[in-house]
CSV table of C-alpha atoms in Angstrom, one decimal:
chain,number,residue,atom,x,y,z
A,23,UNK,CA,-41.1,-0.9,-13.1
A,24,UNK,CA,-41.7,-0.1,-16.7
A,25,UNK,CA,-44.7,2.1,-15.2
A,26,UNK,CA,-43.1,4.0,-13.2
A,27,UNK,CA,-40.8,5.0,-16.6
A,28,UNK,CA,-43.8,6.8,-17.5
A,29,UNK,CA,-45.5,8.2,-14.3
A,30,UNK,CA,-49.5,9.1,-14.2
A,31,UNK,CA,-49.6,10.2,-10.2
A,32,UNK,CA,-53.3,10.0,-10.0
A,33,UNK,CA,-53.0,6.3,-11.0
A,34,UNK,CA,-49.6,5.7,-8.8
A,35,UNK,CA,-51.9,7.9,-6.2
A,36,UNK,CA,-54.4,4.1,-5.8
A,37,UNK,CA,-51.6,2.0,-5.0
A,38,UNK,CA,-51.7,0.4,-1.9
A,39,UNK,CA,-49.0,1.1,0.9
A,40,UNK,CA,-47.6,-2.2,0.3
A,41,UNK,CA,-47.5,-1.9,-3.3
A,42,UNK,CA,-45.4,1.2,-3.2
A,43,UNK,CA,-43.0,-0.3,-0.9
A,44,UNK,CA,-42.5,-3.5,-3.1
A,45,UNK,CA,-41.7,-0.9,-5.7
A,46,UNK,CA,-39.2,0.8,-3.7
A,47,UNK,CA,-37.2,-2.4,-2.8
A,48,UNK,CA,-37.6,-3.7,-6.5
A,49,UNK,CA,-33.8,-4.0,-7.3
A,50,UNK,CA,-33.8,-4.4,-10.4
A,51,UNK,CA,-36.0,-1.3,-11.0
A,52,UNK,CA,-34.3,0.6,-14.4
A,53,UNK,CA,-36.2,4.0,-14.6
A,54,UNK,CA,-35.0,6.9,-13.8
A,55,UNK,CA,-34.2,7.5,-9.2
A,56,UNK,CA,-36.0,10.5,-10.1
A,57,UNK,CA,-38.8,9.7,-11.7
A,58,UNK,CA,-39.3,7.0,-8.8
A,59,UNK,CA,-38.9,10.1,-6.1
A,60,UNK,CA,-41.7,12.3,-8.3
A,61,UNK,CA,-43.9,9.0,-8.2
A,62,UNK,CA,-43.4,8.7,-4.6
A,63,UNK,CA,-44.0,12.4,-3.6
A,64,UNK,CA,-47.3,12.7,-5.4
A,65,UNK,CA,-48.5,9.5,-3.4
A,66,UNK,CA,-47.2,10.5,0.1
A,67,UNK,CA,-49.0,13.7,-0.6
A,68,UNK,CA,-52.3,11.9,-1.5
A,69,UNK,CA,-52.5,10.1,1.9
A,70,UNK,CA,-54.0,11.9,4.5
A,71,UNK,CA,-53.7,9.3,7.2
A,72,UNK,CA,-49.6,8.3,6.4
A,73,UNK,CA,-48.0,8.3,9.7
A,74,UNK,CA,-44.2,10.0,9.8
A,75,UNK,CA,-42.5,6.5,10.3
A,76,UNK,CA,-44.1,4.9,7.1
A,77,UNK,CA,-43.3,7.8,4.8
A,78,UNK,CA,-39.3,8.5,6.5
A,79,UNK,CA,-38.8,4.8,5.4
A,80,UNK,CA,-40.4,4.8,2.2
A,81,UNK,CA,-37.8,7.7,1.6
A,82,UNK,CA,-35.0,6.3,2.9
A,83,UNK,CA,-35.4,3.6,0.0
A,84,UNK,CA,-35.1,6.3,-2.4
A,85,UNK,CA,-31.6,5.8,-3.8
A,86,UNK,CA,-30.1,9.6,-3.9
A,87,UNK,CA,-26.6,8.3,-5.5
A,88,UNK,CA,-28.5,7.6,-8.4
A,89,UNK,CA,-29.9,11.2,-9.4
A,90,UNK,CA,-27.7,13.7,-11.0
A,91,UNK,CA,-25.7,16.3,-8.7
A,92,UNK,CA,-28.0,19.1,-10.2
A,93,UNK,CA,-31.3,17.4,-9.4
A,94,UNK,CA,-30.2,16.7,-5.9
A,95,UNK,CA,-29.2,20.5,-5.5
A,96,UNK,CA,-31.9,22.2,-7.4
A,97,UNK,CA,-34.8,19.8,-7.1
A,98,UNK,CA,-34.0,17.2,-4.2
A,99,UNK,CA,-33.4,19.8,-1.7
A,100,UNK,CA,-36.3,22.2,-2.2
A,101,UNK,CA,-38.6,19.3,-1.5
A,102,UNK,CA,-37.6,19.6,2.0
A,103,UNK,CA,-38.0,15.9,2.7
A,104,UNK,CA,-34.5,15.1,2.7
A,105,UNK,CA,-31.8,16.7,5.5
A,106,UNK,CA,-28.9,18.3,3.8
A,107,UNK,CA,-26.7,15.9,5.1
A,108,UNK,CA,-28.4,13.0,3.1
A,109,UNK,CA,-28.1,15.1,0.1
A,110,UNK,CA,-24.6,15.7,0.6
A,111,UNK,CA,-23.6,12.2,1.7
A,112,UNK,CA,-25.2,11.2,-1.6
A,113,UNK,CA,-23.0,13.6,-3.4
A,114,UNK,CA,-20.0,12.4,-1.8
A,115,UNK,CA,-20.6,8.8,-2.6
A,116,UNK,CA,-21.0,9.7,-6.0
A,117,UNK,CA,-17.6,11.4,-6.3
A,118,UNK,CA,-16.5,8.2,-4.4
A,119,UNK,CA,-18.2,5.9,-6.7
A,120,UNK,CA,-17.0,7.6,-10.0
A,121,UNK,CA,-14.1,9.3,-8.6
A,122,UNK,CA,-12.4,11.5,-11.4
A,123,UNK,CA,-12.3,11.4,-14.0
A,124,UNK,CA,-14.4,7.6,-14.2
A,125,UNK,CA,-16.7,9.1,-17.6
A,126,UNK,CA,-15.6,7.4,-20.7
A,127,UNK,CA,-12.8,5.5,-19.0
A,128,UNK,CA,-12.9,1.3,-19.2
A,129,UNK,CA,-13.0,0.5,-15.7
A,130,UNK,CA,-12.6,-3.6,-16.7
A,131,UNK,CA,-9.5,-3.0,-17.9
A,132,UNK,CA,-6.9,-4.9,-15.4
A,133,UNK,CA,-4.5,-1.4,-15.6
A,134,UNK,CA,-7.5,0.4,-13.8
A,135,UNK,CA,-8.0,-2.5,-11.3
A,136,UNK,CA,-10.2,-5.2,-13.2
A,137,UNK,CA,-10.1,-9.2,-12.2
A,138,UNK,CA,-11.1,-11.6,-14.5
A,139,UNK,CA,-12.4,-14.0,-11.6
A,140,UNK,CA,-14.2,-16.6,-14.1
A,141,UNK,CA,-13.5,-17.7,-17.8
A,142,UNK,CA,-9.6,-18.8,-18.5
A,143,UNK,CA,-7.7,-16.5,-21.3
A,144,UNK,CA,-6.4,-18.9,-23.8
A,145,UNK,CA,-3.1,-17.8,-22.9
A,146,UNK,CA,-1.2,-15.5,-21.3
A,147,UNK,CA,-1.4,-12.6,-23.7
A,148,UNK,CA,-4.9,-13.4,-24.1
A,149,UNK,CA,-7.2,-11.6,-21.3
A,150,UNK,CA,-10.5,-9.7,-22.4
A,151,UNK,CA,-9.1,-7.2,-19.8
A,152,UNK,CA,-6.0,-6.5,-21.9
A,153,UNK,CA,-4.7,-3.1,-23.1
A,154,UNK,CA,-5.3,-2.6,-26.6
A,155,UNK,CA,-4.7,-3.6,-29.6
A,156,UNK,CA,-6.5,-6.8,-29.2
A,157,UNK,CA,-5.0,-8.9,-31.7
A,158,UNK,CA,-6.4,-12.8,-32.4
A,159,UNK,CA,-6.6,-15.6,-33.9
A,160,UNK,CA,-7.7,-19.3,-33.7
A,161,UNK,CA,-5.8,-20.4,-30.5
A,162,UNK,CA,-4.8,-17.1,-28.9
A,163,UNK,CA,-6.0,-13.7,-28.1
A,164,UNK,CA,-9.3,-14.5,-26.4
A,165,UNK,CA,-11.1,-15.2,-22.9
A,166,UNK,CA,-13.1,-18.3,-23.1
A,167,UNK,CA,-15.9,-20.5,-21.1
A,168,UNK,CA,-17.5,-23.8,-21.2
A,169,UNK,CA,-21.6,-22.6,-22.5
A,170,UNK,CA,-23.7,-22.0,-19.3
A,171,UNK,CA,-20.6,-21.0,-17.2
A,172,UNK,CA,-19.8,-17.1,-16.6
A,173,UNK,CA,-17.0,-15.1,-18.2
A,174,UNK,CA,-17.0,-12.6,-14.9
A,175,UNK,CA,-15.2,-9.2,-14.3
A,176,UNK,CA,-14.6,-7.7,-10.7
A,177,UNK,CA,-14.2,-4.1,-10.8
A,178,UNK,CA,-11.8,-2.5,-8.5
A,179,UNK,CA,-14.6,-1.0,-6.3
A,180,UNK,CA,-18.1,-0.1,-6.8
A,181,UNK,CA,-18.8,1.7,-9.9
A,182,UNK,CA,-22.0,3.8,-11.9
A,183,UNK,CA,-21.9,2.3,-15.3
A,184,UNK,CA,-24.2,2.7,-18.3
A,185,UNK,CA,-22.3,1.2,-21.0
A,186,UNK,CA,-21.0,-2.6,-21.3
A,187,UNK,CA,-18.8,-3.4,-24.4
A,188,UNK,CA,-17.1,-7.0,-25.7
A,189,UNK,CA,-16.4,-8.2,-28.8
A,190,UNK,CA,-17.4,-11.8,-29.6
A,191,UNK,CA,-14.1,-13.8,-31.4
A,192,UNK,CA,-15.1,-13.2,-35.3
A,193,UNK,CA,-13.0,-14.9,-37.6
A,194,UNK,CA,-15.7,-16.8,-39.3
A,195,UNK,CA,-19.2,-17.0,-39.4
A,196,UNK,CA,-20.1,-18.3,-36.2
A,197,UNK,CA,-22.9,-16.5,-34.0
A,198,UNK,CA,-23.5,-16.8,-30.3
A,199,UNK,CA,-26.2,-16.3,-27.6
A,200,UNK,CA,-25.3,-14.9,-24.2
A,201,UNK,CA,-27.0,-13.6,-20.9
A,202,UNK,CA,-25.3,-10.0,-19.6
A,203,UNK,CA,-25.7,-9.8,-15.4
A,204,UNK,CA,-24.2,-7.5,-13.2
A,205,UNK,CA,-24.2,-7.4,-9.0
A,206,UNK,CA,-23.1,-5.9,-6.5
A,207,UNK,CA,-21.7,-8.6,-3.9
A,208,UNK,CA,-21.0,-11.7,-6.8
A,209,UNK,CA,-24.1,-13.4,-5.7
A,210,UNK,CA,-27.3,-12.2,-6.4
A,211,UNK,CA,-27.5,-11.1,-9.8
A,212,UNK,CA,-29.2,-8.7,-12.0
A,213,UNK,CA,-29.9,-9.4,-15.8
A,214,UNK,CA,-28.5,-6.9,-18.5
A,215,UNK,CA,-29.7,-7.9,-21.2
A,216,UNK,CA,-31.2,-11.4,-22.2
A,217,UNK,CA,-29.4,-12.6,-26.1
A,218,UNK,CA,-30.7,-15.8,-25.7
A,219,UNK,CA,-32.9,-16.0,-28.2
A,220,UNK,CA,-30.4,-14.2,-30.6
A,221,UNK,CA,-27.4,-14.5,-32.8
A,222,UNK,CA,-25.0,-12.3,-32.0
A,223,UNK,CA,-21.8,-12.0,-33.8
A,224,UNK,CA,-18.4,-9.1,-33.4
A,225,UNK,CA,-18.6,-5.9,-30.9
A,226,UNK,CA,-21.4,-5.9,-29.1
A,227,UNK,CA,-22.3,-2.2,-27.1
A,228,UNK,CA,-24.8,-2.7,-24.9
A,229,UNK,CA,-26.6,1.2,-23.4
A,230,UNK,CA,-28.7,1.4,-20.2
A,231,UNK,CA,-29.5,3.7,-17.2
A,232,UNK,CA,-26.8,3.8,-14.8
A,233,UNK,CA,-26.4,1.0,-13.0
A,234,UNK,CA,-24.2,0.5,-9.6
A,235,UNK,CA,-21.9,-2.5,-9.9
A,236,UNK,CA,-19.3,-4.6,-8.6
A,237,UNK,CA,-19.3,-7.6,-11.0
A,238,UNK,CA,-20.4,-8.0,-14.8
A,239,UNK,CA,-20.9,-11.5,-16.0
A,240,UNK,CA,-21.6,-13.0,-19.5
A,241,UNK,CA,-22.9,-16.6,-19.8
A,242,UNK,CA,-22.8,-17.9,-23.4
A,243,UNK,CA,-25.6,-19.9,-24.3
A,244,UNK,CA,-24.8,-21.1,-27.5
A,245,UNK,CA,-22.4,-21.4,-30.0
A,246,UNK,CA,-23.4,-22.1,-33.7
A,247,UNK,CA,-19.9,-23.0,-34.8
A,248,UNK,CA,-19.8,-26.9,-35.8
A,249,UNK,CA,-16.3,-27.8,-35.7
A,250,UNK,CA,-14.1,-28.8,-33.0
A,251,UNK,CA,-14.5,-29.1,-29.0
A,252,UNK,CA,-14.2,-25.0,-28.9
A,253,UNK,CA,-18.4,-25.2,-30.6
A,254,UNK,CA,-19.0,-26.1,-26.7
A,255,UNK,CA,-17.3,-22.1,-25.5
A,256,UNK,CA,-18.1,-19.0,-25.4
A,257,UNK,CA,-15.0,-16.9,-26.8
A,258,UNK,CA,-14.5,-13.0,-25.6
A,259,UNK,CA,-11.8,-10.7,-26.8
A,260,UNK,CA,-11.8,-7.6,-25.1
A,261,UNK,CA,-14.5,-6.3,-22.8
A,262,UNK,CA,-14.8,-2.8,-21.4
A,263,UNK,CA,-17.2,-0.6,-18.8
A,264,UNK,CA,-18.0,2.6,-18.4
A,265,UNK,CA,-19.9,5.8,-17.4
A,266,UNK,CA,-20.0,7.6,-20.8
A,267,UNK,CA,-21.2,10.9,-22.1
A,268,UNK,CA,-24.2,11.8,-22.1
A,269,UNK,CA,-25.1,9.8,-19.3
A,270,UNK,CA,-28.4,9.3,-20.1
A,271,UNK,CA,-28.4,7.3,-23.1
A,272,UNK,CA,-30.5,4.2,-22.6
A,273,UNK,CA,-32.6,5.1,-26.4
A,274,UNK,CA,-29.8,4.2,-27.8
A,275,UNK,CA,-29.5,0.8,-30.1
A,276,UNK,CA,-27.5,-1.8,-29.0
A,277,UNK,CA,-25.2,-2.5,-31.7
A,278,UNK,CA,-23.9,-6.5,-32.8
A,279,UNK,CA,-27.7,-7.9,-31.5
């Protein structure tokens, strides 16, 4: 995947035909749709022998929802391996998907259809899904779980996001670990970003490629705190989602890491 972020054709050109299609059902693939597309064209026209079967499903695993409205327009379509209809399906799941206007607005937030479905709010002013301000302290204002269970969002539908904010309860010096996953179906899950082997304290703003999800998840892993039975939980105060502007922003540093 991390190859493909950076494309040489005449080396993508060697792989076998069942190389390229483990690629192409890699879900958890984060470069760019279009940059897979631009791999896959200069390999389907390096074979001479690929037989109109193999190369219709190879592009059918292309994921179209995922490349901007003016790529599919400008560049998509003038390939001529896609029909029109595909395009435009494409383009009307992403309006679907993001509906208007979705950039820069937290989806997570319970107002805009947001579920906590795992993790317990201390109490009953004390959801991470909350409207702001987000006010806490020691025994209120926070969403918590035991270590190595999830603190889990479902969104209202299917959303493109490239931006997951939370801010860790700060009110001393504590730091945690954590594990960031999203999915689409709340089964099979797809890792964020990996904080185990950090200390992470306050906001933390985590920036990747956009991403279709259903479900966000954060599973502390540990808590450095020493004192009482809350040193076993994880402790969230707000937590937000979003498409933001500009969407692709994935050199961006994660901030609170």
């Amino acid at each position: 995947d991390l190859y493909l972020g950076d494309v040489c054709s005449e080396h993508f050109s060697q792989l076998s035909e069942s190389s390229v299609f483990a690629i192409l059902k890699y879900e958890e693939r984060s470069c760019p749709e279009k940059n897979v597309l631009n791999a896959l064209i200069g390999w389907i026209v390096s074979q001479t022998t690929l037989d109109s079967y193999t190369k219709e499903k190879m592009l059918s695993l292309v994921d179209l929802v995922m490349i901007s409205r003016g790529d599919l327009l400008k560049v998509v379509r003038k390939t001529s391996l896609f029909e029109d209809k595909a395009i435009f399906d494409a383009l009307e799941e992403q309006f679907d998907l993001q509906g208007h206007p979705v950039e820069d607005v937290n989806v997570a937030l319970a107002k805009n259809g947001g579920k906590l479905i795992a993790g317990e709010p201390k109490d009953h002013n004390s959801s991470c899904l909350r409207d702001p301000p987000h006010s806490y302290y020691d025994q209120s204002g926070y969403t918590f779980n035991k270590l190595g269970q999830r603190v889990t969002v479902e969104l209202s539908k299917e959303y493109v996001i490239n931006k997951i904010g939370f801010l860790l309860w700060d009110k001393d010096d504590r730091s945690y670990s954590y594990t960031l996953e999203c999915s689409l179906d709340g089964i099979t899950w797809s890792t964020v970003l990996d904080c185990r082997e950090m200390g992470c304290k306050s906001m933390q703003t985590i920036f990747f490629r956009p991403k279709r999800m259903k479900f966000i998840s954060v599973m502390g892993t540990r808590n450095t705190y020493n004192g009482d039975s809350q040193r076993q939980n994880f402790h969230i105060v707000n937590f937000s989602a979003t498409l933001t502007t500009p969407r692709i922003n994935s050199e961006m540093e994660p901030i609170g890491l």
